[in-house]
Amino acid sequence: MASGETAENNEDGGDWIGLFVAVAAIAILVGLYFLPWHLPFLLMSVVVISIVIWQACDPFADAAQWIGTTLGVPGSVRGATLDAVASSLPELFSGIFFVVLAISEASTSGDAAAQSLARQAAGSEGFGSTIATCAGSAVYNMILIPAIVTMTIAFYRRSRPTIDVEDEVLARDGVWFLICELALLVFLFQNVMYWWMGLVLIGMYIVYICQLYRDTRVFQKRMHALKMYFEEHGADATTSEVVSGLAAQNIKVHHLLVDNSRAEFRAGDLQEEEEEEDAPDGAGVFFGFLEIPLNHVTAWAIILCSTALAAGACYFLVEATRGTATELGIPTFFVAVILAAAASSVPDTFLSVGSAMRGDDSGAVSNAFGSNIFDICICLSVPLLVNSYLVGWGPVSLTQDGEPIAGLVGLRISLFVLTGITLGIMWHNRQLTFRKSLILCGLYALFIAYAVLGSLGLLEQLGM
């Protein structure tokens, strides 16, 4: 969660609602521990784990923002790197633990060749759960988070009850997400993934960061040119005159940018630099009831402690997911695509809601897209490299008994189709309304239905 929201919580004495939910969840979990209801206990443990993950990532985000601002990292780049790491730690660690735990439990009987095959098979199963978690998280971030944000804003911000999305967010972050998703789908349709594919995805993320940095510099150049033009020719020049005048200087500006800049110039608020948020003074912990002052020592200490806490929580999340799959007698893939994905996306949800509550509508949407790009390019690549290392750099098979992992074909199709539909909904009028949020919730319900049908074995009958 961003520092602005933390500060608001601190002014009110902390997040009492979050604390009440946490205490209630722990009380229910303790009660279920003494009852012979193992499945409800596992499900409630996931709720408690998600709260722990939320509280671990909350101060991490504050510390990461302080470090980024102190180092002078542009806000757009910081959002796609430090902020993305803060909200995507659960997916990263969950993916690693799915792979490591699966390989560690592989059969050790037989000769060296048999053991190697057993480790590769176990690693493939674990990496399948990693794919399910990251893909499920991507669908959650892309569909459910914008819906939740829109519903929240419709209730709290009656004067402007919609989420307005800038063209740049869809044209850059949305398109980049599609490109990364297409690359992933190409790899997944090979039925075998190699370690070098992880390096390709990481390389794509580096290119994405470079574009963010370039866009920041281009934006600053355009704002400087607009300011100089208005100072020389006055703010009464028509939009077409400004556009053509700057085009003669090989500077392209959009009509909307000119209109907004003219209004800011008249109000004396036109900024040549990308507006940076102030570095937070402290990091809120324990639902904002405590605040740790940030400096060069405490910021990095919080990063390390939060990372360790998130890693521990993700270990138990993976164990709970695997235990739930065993209890239900279904593949871990289908439990991970719902349970682990939703639990690991809690930080993204609060981060986006916090951005929208501060009036940063585009930030609320770009947070979700940026997190998804990070999930595909980093949170899948690192477990893939870990898996490859543990099995002697052999390929990771995406098949079982010669057939694709149960549910993988349907996941490939649904991920791409749902992405296209969601981007289309956002592109319409560049706005999310309460009615559109209901449509998005319906899409997510269809995705859940896919997972339920898959867990019941019905997708296999349909060839999916």
Short mmCIF file of C-alpha atoms in Angstrom, two decimals, residues 52-64 67 81-82 84-94 96-97 285 298-316 347 374 382:
data_model
loop_
_atom_site.label_atom_id
_atom_site.label_comp_id
_atom_site.label_asym_id
_atom_site.label_seq_id
_atom_site.Cartn_x
_atom_site.Cartn_y
_atom_site.Cartn_z
CA VAL A 52 0.30 -11.54 6.80
CA ILE A 53 1.43 -11.03 3.19
CA TRP A 54 -0.46 -7.75 3.06
CA GLN A 55 1.19 -6.51 6.25
CA ALA A 56 4.63 -7.64 5.05
CA CYS A 57 4.33 -5.85 1.69
CA ASP A 58 2.84 -2.68 3.17
CA PRO A 59 6.02 -1.35 4.86
CA PHE A 60 8.08 -2.78 1.98
CA ALA A 61 6.23 -0.42 -0.39
CA ASP A 62 6.90 2.59 1.85
CA ALA A 63 10.58 1.74 2.18
CA ALA A 64 10.91 1.08 -1.57
CA ILE A 67 14.70 4.49 -1.50
CA THR A 81 10.43 -1.76 -10.58
CA LEU A 82 10.39 -1.06 -6.84
CA ALA A 84 6.09 -3.84 -8.72
CA VAL A 85 8.48 -5.83 -6.54
CA ALA A 86 6.62 -4.66 -3.44
CA SER A 87 3.29 -5.94 -4.72
CA SER A 88 4.59 -9.05 -6.49
CA LEU A 89 6.77 -10.60 -3.79
CA PRO A 90 4.06 -13.21 -3.03
CA GLU A 91 3.89 -14.48 -6.62
CA LEU A 92 7.69 -14.64 -6.83
CA PHE A 93 8.20 -16.60 -3.61
CA SER A 94 5.15 -18.81 -4.16
CA ILE A 96 9.90 -20.65 -6.15
CA PHE A 97 8.44 -22.72 -3.29
CA VAL A 285 3.48 -1.36 10.35
CA THR A 298 15.82 1.47 8.64
CA ALA A 299 14.67 1.49 4.99
CA TRP A 300 16.95 -1.38 4.01
CA ALA A 301 16.23 -3.20 7.29
CA ILE A 302 12.51 -3.02 6.49
CA ILE A 303 13.18 -4.33 2.97
CA LEU A 304 15.04 -7.34 4.37
CA CYS A 305 12.57 -8.08 7.19
CA SER A 306 9.53 -7.67 4.95
CA THR A 307 11.08 -9.93 2.32
CA ALA A 308 11.81 -12.61 4.93
CA LEU A 309 8.27 -12.36 6.36
CA ALA A 310 6.69 -12.52 2.89
CA ALA A 311 8.86 -15.52 1.99
CA GLY A 312 7.81 -17.36 5.15
CA ALA A 313 4.14 -16.57 4.53
CA CYS A 314 4.42 -17.78 0.93
CA TYR A 315 5.95 -21.07 2.09
CA PHE A 316 2.88 -21.74 4.21
CA PRO A 347 -1.03 -6.25 -1.91
CA PHE A 374 6.44 -8.23 -13.60
CA VAL A 382 13.05 -16.94 -11.68
#
